[in-house]
PDB file of C-alpha atoms in Angstrom:
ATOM      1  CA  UNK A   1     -16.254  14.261  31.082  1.00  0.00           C
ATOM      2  CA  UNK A   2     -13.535  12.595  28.840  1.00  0.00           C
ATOM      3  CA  UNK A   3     -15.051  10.785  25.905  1.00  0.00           C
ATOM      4  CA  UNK A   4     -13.961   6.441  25.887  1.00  0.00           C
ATOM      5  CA  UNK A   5     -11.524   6.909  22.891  1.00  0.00           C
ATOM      6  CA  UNK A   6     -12.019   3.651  20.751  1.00  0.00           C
ATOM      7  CA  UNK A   7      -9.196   1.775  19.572  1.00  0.00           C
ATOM      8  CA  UNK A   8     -10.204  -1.996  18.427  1.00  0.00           C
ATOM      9  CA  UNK A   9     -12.657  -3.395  15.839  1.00  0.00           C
ATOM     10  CA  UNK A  10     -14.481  -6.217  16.638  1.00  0.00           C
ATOM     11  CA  UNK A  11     -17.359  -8.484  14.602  1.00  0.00           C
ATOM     12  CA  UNK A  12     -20.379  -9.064  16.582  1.00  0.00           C
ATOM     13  CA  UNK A  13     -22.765 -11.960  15.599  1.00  0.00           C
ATOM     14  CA  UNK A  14     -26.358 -11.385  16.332  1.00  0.00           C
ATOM     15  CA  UNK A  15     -28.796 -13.849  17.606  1.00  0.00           C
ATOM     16  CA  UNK A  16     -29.884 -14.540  14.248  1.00  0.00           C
ATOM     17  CA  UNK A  17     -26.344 -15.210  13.298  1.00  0.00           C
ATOM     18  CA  UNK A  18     -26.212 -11.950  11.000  1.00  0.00           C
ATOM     19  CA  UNK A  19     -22.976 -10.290  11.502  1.00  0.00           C
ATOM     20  CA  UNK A  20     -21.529  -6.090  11.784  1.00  0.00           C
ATOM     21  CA  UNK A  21     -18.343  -4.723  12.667  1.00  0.00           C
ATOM     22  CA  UNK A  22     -18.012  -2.160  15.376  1.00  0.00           C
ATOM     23  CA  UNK A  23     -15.633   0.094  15.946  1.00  0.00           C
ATOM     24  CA  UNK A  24     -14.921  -0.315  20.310  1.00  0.00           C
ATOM     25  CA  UNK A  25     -13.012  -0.176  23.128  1.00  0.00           C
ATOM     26  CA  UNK A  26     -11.475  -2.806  25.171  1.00  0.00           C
ATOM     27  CA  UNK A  27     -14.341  -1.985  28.275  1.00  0.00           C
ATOM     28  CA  UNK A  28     -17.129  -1.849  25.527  1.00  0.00           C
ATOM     29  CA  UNK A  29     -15.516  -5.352  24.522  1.00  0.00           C
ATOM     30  CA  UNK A  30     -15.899  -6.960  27.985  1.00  0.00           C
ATOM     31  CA  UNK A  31     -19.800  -5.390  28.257  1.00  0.00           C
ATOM     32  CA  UNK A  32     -20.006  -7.462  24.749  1.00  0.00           C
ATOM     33  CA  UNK A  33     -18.316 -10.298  26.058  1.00  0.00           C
ATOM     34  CA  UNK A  34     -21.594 -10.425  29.200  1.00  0.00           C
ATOM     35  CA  UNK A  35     -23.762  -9.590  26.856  1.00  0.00           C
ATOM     36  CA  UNK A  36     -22.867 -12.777  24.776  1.00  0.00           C
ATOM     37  CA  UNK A  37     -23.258 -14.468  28.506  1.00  0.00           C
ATOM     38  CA  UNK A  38     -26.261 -13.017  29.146  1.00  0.00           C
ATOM     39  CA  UNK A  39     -28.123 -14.636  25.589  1.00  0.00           C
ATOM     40  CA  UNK A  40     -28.309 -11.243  24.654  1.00  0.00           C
ATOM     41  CA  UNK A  41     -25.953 -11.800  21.243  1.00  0.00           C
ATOM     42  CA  UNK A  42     -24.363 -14.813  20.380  1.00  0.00           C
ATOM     43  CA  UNK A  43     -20.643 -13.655  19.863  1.00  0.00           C
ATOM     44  CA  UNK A  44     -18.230 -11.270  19.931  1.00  0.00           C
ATOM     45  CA  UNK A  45     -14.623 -11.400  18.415  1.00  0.00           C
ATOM     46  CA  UNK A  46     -11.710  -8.982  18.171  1.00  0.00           C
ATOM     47  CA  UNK A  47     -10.290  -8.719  14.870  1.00  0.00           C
ATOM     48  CA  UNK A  48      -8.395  -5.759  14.608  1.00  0.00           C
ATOM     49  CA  UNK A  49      -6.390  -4.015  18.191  1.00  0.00           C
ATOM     50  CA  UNK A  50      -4.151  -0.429  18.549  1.00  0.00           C
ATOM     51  CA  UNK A  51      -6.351   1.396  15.539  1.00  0.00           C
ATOM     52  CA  UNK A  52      -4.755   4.254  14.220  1.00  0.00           C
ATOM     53  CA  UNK A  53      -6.216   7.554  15.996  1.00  0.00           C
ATOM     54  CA  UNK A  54      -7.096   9.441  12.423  1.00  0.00           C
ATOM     55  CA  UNK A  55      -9.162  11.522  12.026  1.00  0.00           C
ATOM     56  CA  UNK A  56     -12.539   9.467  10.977  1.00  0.00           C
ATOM     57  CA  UNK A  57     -11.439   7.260  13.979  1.00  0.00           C
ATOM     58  CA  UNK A  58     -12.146  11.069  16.193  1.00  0.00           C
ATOM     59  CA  UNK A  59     -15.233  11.906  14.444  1.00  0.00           C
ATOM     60  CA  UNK A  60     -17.049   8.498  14.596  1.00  0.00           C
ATOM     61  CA  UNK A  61     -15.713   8.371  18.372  1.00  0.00           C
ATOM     62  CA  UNK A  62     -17.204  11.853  19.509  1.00  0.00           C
ATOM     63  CA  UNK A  63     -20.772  10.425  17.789  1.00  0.00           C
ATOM     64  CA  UNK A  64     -20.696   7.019  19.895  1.00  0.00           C
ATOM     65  CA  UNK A  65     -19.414   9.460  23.139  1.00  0.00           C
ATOM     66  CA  UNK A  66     -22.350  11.821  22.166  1.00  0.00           C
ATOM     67  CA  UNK A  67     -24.660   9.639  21.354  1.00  0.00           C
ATOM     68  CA  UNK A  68     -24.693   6.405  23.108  1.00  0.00           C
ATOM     69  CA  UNK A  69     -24.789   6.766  27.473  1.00  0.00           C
ATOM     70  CA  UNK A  70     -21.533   3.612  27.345  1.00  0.00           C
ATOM     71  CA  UNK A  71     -21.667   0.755  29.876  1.00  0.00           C
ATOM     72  CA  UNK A  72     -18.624   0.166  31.554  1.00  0.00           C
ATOM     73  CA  UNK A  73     -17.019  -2.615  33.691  1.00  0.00           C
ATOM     74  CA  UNK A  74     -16.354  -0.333  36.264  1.00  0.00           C
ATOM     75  CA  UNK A  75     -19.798   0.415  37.472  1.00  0.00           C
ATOM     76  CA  UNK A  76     -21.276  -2.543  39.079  1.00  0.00           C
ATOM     77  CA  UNK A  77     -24.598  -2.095  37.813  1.00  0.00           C
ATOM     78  CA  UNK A  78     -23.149  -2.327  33.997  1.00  0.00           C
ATOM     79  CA  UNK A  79     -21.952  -5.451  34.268  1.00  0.00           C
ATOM     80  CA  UNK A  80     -24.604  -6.737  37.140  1.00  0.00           C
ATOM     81  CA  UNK A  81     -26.829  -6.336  34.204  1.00  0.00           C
ATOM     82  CA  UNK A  82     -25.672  -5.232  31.111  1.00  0.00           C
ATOM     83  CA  UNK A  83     -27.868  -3.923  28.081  1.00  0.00           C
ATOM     84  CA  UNK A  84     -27.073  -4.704  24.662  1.00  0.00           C
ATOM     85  CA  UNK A  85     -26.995  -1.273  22.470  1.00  0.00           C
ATOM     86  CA  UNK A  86     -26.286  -1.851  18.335  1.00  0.00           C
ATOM     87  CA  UNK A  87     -24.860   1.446  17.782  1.00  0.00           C
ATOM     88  CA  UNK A  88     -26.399   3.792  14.762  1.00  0.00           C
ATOM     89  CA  UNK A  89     -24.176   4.966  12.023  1.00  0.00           C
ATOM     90  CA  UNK A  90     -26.097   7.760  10.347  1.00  0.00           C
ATOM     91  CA  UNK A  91     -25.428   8.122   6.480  1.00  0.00           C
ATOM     92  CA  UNK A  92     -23.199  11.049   6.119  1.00  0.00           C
ATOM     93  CA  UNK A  93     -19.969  11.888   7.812  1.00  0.00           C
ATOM     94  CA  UNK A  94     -20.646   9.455  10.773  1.00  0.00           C
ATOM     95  CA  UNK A  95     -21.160   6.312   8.116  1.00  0.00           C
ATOM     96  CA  UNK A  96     -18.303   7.525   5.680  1.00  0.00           C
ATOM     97  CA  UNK A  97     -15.919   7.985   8.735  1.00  0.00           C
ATOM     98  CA  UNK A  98     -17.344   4.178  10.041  1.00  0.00           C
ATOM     99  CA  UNK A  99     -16.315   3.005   7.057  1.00  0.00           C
ATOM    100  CA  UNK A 100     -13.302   4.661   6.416  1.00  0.00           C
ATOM    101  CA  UNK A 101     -11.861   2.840   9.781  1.00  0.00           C
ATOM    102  CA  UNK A 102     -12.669  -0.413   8.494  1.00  0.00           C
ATOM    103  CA  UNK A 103     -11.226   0.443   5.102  1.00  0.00           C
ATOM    104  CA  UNK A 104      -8.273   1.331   6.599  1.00  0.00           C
ATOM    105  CA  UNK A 105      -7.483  -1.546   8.252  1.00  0.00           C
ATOM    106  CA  UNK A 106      -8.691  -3.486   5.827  1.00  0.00           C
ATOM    107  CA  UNK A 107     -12.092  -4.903   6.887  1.00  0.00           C
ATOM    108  CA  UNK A 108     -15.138  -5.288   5.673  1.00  0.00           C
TER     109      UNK A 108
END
């Protein structure tokens, strides 16, 4: 199975109005975008689009495609009744790769 590469950065704002970056796709976007619908986080926004494939960009990708079963708009059932999933970033190379995304496109 081919991994969802990930190629935008978007803020999400919690129900509690707290705030994190993730590092997405387009399709994770839109399962954001019913999940804000759905009362199951308040908002989504895109803030960065067309990230640069380097190398942490890879590494933190193959976690989320390892780690995380993704919803996508695609299957009916996904977006019928999608779940809301704040995705881990484990210190070590998953966090420092997280990171270095944002750093590199100069966020956070």
């Amino acid at each position: 199975m081919a991994y969802e590469q990930l190629d935008l950065i978007e803020e999400v704002t919690r129900n509690d109005g707290s705030k994190y970056y993730e590092i997405s796709n387009i399709d994770q976007n839109g399962i954001a975008e019913l999940a804000v619908d759905r009362g199951l986080i308040k908002k989504v926004r895109i803030l960065q689009l067309n990230l640069a494939r380097t190398k942490a960009l890879q590494l933190y990708e193959e976690y989320i495609n390892e780690t995380y079963q993704l919803e996508t708009l695609t299957n009916e059932d996904d977006w019928k009744d999608p779940q809301w999933v704040e995705w881990d970033k484990p210190k070590g190379k998953v966090l420092d790769a997280f990171k270095a995304v944002l750093k590199a496109n100069h966020i956070g």
